[in-house]
PDB file of C-alpha atoms in Angstrom:
ATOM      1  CA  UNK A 549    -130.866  -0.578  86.544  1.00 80.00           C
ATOM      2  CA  UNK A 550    -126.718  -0.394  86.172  1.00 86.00           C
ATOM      3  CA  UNK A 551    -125.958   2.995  85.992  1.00 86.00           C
ATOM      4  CA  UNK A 552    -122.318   2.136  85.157  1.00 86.00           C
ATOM      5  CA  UNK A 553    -122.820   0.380  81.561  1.00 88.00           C
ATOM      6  CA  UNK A 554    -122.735   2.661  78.665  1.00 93.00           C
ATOM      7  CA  UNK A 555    -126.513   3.059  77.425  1.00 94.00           C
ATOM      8  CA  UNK A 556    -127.505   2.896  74.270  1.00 94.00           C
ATOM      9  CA  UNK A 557    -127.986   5.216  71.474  1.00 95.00           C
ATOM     10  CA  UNK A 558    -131.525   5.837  72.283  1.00 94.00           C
ATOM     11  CA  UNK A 559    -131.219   6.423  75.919  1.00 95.00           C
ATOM     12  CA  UNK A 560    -129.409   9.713  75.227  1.00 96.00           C
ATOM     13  CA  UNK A 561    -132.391  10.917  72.939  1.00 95.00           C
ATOM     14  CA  UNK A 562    -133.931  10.784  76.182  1.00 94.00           C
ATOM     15  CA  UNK A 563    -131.734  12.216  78.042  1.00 96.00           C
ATOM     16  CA  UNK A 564    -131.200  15.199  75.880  1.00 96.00           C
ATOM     17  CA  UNK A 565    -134.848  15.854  76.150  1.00 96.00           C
ATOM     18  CA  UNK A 566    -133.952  17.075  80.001  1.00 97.00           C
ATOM     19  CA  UNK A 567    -131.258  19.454  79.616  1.00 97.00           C
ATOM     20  CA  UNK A 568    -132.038  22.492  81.397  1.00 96.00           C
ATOM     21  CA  UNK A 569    -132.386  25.547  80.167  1.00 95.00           C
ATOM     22  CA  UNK A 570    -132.107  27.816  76.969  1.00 94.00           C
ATOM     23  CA  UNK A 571    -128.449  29.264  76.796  1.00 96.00           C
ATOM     24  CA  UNK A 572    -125.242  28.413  74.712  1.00 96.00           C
ATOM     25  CA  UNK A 573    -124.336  25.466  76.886  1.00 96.00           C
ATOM     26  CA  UNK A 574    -127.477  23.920  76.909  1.00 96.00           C
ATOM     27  CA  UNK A 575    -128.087  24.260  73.571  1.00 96.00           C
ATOM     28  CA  UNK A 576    -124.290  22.482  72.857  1.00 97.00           C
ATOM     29  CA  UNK A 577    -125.265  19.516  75.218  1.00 97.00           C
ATOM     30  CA  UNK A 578    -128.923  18.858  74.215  1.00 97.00           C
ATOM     31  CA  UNK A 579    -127.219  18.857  70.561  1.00 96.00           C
ATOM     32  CA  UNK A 580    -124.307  16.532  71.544  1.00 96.00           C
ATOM     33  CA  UNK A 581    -126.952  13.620  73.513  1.00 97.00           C
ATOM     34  CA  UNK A 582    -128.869  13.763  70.301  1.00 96.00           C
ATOM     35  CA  UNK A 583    -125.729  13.833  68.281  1.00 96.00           C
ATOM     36  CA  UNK A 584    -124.940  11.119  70.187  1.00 96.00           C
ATOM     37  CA  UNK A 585    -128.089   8.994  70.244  1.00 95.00           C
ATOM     38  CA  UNK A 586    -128.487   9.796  66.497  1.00 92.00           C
ATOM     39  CA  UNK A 587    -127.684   6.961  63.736  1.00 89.00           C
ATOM     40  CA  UNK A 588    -125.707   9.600  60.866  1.00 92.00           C
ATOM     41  CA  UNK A 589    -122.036   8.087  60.626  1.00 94.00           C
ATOM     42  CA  UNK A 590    -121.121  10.837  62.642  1.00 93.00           C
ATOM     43  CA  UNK A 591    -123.655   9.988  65.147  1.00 93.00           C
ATOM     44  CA  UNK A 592    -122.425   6.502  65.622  1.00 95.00           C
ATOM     45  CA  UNK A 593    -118.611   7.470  65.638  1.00 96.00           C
ATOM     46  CA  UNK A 594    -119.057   9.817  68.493  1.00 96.00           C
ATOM     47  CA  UNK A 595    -120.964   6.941  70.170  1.00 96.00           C
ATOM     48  CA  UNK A 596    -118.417   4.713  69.677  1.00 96.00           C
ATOM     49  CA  UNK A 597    -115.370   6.578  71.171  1.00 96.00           C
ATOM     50  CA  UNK A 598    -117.329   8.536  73.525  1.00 96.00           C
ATOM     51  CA  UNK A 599    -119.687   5.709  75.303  1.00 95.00           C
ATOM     52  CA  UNK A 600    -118.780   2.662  74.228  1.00 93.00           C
ATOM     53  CA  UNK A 601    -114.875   2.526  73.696  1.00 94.00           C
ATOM     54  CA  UNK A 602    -114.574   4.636  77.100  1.00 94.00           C
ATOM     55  CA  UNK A 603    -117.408   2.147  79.190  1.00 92.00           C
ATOM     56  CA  UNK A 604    -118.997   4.956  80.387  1.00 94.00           C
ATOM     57  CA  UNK A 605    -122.301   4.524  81.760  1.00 93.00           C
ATOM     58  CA  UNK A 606    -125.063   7.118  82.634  1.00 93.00           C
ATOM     59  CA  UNK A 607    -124.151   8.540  85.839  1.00 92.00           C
ATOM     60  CA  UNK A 608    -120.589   9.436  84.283  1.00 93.00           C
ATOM     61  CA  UNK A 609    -122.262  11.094  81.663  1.00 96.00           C
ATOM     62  CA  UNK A 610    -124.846  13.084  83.399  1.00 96.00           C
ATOM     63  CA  UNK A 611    -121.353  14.180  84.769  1.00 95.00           C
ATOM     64  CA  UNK A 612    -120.113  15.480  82.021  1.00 96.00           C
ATOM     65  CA  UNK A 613    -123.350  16.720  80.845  1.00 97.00           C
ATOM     66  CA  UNK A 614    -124.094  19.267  83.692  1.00 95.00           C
ATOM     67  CA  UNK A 615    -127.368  20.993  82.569  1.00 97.00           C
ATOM     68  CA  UNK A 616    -129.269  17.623  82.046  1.00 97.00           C
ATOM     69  CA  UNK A 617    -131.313  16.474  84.929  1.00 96.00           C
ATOM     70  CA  UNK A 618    -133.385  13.747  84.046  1.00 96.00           C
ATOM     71  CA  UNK A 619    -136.814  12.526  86.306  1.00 95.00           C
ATOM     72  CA  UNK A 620    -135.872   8.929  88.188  1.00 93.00           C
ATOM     73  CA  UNK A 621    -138.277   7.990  85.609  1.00 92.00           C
ATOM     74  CA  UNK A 622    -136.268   9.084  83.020  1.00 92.00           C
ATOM     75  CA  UNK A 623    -133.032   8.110  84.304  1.00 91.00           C
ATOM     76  CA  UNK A 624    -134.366   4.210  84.945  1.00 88.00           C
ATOM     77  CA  UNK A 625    -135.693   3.950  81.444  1.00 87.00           C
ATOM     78  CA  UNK A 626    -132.330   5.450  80.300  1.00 87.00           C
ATOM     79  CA  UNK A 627    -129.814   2.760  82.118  1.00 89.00           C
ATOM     80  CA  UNK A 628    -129.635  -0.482  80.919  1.00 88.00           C
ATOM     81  CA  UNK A 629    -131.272  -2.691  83.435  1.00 88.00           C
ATOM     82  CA  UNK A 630    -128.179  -4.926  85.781  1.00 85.00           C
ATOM     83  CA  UNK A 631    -127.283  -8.160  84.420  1.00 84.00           C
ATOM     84  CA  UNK A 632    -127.041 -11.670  86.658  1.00 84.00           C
ATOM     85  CA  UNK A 633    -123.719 -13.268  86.507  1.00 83.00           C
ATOM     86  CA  UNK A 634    -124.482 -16.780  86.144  1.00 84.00           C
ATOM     87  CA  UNK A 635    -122.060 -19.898  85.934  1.00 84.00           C
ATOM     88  CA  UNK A 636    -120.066 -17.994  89.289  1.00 87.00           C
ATOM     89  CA  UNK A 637    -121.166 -20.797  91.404  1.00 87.00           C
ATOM     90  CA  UNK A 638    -117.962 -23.117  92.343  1.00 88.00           C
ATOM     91  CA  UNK A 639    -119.244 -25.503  94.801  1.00 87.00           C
ATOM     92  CA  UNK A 640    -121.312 -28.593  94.465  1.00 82.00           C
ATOM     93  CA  UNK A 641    -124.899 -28.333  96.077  1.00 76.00           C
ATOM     94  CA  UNK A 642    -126.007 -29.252  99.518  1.00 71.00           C
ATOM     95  CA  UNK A 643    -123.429 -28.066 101.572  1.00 71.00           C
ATOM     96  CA  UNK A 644    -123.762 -25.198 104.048  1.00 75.00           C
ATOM     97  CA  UNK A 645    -122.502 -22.312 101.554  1.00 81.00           C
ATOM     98  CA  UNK A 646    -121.620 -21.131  98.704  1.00 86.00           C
ATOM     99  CA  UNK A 647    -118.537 -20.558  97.002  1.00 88.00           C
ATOM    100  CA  UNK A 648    -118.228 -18.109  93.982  1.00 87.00           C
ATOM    101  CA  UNK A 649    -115.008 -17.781  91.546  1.00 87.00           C
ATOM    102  CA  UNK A 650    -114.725 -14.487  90.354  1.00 85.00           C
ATOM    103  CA  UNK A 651    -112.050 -12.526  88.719  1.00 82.00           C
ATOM    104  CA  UNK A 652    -112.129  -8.539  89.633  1.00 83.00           C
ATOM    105  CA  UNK A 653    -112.356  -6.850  86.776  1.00 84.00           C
ATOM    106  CA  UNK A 654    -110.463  -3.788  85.081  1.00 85.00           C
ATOM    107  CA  UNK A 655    -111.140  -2.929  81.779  1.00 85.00           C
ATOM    108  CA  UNK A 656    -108.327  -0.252  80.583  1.00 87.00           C
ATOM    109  CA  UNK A 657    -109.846   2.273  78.099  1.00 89.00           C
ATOM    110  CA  UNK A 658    -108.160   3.962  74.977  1.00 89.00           C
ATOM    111  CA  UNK A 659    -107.882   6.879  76.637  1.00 87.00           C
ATOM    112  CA  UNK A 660    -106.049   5.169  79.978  1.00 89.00           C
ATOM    113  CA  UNK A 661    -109.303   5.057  81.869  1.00 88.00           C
ATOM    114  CA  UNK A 662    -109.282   2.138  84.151  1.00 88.00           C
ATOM    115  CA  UNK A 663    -113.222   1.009  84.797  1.00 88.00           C
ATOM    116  CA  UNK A 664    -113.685  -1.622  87.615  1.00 86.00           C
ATOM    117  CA  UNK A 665    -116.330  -4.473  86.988  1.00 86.00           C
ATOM    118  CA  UNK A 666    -119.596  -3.918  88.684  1.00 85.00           C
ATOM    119  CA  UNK A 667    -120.378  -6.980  90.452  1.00 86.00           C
ATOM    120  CA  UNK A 668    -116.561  -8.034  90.633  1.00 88.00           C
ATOM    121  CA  UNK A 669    -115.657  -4.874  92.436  1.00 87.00           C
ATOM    122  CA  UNK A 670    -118.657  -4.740  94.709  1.00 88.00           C
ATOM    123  CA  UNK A 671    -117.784  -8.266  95.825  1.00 89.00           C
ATOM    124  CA  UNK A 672    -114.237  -7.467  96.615  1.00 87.00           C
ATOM    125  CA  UNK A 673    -115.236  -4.641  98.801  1.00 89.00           C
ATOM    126  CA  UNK A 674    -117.745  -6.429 101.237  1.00 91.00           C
ATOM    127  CA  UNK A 675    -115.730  -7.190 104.114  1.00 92.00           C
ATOM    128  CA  UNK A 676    -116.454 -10.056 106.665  1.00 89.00           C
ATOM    129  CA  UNK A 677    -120.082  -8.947 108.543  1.00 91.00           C
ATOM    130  CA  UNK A 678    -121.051  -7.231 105.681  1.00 93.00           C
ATOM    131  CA  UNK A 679    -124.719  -8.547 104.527  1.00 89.00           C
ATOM    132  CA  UNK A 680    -125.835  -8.747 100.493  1.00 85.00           C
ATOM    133  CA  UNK A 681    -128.804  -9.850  98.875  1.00 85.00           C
ATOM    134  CA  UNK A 682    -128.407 -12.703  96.338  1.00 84.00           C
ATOM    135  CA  UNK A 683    -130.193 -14.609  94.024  1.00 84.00           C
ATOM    136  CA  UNK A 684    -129.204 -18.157  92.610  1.00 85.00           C
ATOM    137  CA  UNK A 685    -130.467 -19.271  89.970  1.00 84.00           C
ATOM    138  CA  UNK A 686    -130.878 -22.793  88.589  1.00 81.00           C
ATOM    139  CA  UNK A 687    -128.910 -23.665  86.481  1.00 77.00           C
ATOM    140  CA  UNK A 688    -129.453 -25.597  82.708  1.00 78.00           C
ATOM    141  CA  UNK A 689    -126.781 -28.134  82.554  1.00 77.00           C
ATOM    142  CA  UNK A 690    -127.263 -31.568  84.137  1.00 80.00           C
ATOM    143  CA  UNK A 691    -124.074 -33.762  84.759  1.00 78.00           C
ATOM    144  CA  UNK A 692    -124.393 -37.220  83.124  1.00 83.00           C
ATOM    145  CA  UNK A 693    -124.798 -40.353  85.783  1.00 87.00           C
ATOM    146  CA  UNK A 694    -121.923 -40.861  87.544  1.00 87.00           C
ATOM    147  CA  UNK A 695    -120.952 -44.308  85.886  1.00 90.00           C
ATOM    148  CA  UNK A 696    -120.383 -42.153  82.766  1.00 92.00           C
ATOM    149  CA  UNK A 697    -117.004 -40.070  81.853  1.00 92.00           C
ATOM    150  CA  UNK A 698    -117.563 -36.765  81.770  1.00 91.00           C
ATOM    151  CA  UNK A 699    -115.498 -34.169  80.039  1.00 92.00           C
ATOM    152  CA  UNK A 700    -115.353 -30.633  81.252  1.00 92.00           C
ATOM    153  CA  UNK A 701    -114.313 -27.286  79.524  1.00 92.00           C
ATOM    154  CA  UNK A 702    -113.494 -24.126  82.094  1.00 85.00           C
ATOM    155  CA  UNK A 703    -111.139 -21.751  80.835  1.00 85.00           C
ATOM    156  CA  UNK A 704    -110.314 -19.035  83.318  1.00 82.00           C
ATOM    157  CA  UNK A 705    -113.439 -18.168  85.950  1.00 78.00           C
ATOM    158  CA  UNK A 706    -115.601 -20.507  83.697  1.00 85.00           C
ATOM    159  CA  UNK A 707    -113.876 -23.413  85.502  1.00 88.00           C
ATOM    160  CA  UNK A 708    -116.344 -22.173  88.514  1.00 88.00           C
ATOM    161  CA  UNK A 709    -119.475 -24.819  87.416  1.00 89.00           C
ATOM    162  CA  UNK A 710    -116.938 -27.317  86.192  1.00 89.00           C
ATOM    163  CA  UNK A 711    -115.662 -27.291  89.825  1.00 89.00           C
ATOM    164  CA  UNK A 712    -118.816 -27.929  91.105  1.00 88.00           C
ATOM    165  CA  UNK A 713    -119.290 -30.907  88.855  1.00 86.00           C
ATOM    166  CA  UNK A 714    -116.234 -32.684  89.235  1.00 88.00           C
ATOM    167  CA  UNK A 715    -116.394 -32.113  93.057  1.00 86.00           C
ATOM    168  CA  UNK A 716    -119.809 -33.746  93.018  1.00 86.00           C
ATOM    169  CA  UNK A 717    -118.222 -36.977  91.403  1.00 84.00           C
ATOM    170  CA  UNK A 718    -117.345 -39.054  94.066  1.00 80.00           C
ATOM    171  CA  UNK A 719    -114.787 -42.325  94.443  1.00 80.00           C
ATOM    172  CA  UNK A 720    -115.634 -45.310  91.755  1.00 84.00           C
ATOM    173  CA  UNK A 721    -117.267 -42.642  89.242  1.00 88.00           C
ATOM    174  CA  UNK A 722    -116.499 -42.928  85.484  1.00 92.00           C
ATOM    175  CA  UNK A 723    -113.003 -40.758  84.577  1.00 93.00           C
ATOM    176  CA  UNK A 724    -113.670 -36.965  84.474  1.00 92.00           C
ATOM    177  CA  UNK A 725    -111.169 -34.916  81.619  1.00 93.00           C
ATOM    178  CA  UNK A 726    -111.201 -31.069  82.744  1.00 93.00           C
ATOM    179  CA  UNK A 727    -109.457 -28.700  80.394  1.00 93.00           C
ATOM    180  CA  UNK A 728    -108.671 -25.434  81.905  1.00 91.00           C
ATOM    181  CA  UNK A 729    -106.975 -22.478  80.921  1.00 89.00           C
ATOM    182  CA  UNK A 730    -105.423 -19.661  82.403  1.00 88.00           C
ATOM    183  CA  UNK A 731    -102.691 -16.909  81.651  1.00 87.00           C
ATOM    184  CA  UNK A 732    -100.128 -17.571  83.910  1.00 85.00           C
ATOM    185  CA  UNK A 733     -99.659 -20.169  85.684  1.00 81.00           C
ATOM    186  CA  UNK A 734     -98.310 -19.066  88.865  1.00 80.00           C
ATOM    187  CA  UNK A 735    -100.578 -16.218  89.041  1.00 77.00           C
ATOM    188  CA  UNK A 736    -104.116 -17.317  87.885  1.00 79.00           C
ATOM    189  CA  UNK A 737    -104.238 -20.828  87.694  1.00 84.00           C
ATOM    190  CA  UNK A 738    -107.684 -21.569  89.819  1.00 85.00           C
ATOM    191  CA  UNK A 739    -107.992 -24.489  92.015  1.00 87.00           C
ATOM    192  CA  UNK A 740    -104.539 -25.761  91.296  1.00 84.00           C
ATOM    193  CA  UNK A 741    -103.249 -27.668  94.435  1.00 85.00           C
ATOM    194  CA  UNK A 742    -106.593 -29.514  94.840  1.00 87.00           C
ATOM    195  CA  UNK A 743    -107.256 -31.246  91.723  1.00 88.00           C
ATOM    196  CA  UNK A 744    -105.434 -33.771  93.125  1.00 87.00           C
ATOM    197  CA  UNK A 745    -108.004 -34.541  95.992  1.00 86.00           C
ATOM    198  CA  UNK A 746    -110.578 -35.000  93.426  1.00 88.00           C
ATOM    199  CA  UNK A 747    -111.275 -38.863  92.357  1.00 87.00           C
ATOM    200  CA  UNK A 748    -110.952 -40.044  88.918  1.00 90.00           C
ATOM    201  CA  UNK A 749    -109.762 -36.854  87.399  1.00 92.00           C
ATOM    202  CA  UNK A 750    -107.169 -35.621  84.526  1.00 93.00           C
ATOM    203  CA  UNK A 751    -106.977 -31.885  84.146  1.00 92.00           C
ATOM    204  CA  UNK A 752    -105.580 -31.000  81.058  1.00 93.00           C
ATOM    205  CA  UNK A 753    -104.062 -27.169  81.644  1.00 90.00           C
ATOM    206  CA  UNK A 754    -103.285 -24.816  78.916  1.00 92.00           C
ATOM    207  CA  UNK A 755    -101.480 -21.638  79.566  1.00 92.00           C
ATOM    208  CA  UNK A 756    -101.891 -18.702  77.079  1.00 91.00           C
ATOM    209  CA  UNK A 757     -98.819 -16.831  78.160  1.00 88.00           C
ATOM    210  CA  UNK A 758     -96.383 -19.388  79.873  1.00 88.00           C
ATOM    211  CA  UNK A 759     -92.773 -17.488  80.616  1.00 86.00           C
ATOM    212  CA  UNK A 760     -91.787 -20.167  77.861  1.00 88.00           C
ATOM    213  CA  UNK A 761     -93.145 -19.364  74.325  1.00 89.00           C
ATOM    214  CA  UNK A 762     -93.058 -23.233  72.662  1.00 89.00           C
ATOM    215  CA  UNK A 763     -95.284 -24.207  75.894  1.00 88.00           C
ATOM    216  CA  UNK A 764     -98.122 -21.470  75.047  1.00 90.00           C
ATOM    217  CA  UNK A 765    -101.202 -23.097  74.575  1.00 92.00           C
ATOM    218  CA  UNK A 766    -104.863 -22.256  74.270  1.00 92.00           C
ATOM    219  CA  UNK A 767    -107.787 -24.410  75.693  1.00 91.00           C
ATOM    220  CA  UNK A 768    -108.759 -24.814  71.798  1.00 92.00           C
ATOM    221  CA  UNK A 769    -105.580 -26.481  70.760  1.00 92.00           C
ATOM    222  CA  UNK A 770    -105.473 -28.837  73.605  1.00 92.00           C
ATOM    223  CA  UNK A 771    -109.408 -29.780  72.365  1.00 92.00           C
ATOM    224  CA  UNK A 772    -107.993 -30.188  68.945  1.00 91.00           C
ATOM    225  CA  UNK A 773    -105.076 -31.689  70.604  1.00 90.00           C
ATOM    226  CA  UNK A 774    -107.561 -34.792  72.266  1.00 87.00           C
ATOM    227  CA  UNK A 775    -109.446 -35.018  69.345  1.00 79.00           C
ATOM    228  CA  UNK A 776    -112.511 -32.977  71.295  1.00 58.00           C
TER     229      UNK A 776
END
């Protein structure tokens, strides 16, 4: 389960059935979790700028709701359960590792609350001896046979499988066309300096907020651009 992702509605119906006790505050935070998980307009509004707008997830609101104390029954069937992160794989296959592309995450709420990404900023604090438990999974997309082009869209960490493809191309393959996208160029732009190792391939960049406002560009305009 992943504790840190706001739950939904119905989760705090069953958390409000654990809130201890029979006195004024009790009675005010069983009301707001069912307020909460409730679907009146008011219901949903308080949802929405409480939970959802603020990304809090169930341990910060078993926080803030001091007199619940849900069973670890309770509590897993109340957290949404942890999502993988697929397409984080940059490398081609068969090598001795892996290498991931991942972009640590901070999501700045309307209230000023800055929330770290889960798997993002668990990654970036393993430090070098530190042991984790992975799965990969395979993935769906098969590259074409290597006498055919192949065109690739990445924009931003999504360039991590296209790596991996182009990579796997080797010398005498058919042309590869990778668009790619990133904010700024001197900041973000993955992979830059080693395109040029790889065989037979154009990227085609497009940066969103270039320092120059006639060269801002989106990955969809330089599609529309090719006639993709």
């Amino acid at each position: 389960p992943d504790l840190a992702v706001p739950p939904p509605p119905p989760a705090l119906g069953v958390l409000a059935l654990f809130v201890q006790g029979d006195d004024a505050e009790a009675g005010e935070q069983r009301a707001k979790l069912r307020d909460l998980a409730g679907a009146s307009p008011a219901g949903r509004a308080l949802y929405r700028d409480y939970v959802r707008a603020e990304r809090r997830g169930v341990l910060e609101i078993l926080e803030d709701f001091s007199r619940c104390a849900p069973t670890l029954a309770a509590l897993l069937d109340a957290a949404p359960w942890l999502r993988p992160r697929p397409y984080s794989i940059a490398t081609e296959g068969g090598g001795a590792g892996i290498g991931l592309c991942v972009a640590r995450a901070f999501v700045e709420t309307p209230r000023k609350r800055k929330v770290p990404g889960v798997a993002s900023g668990w990654l970036c604090e393993l430090r070098e001896g530190d042991r984790a438990w992975i799965a990969v999974r395979r993935g769906e997309f098969r590259p074409p046979a290597p006498e055919r082009p192949l065109v690739l869209v990445g924009p931003g960490t999504g360039v991590a499988p296209m790596r991996a493809y182009a990579r796997s191309r080797r010398a005498g393959s058919a042309p590869t066309l990778l668009f790619s996208g990133c904010r700024d160029a001197a900041a973000d732009r993955l992979y830059g300096a080693e395109w040029i190792d790889v065989p037979n391939l154009e990227v085609d960049v497009s940066v969103s907020r270039h320092a120059d406002p006639e060269r801002r560009r989106r990955v969809t305009a330089a599609l529309r651009a090719r006639g993709a």
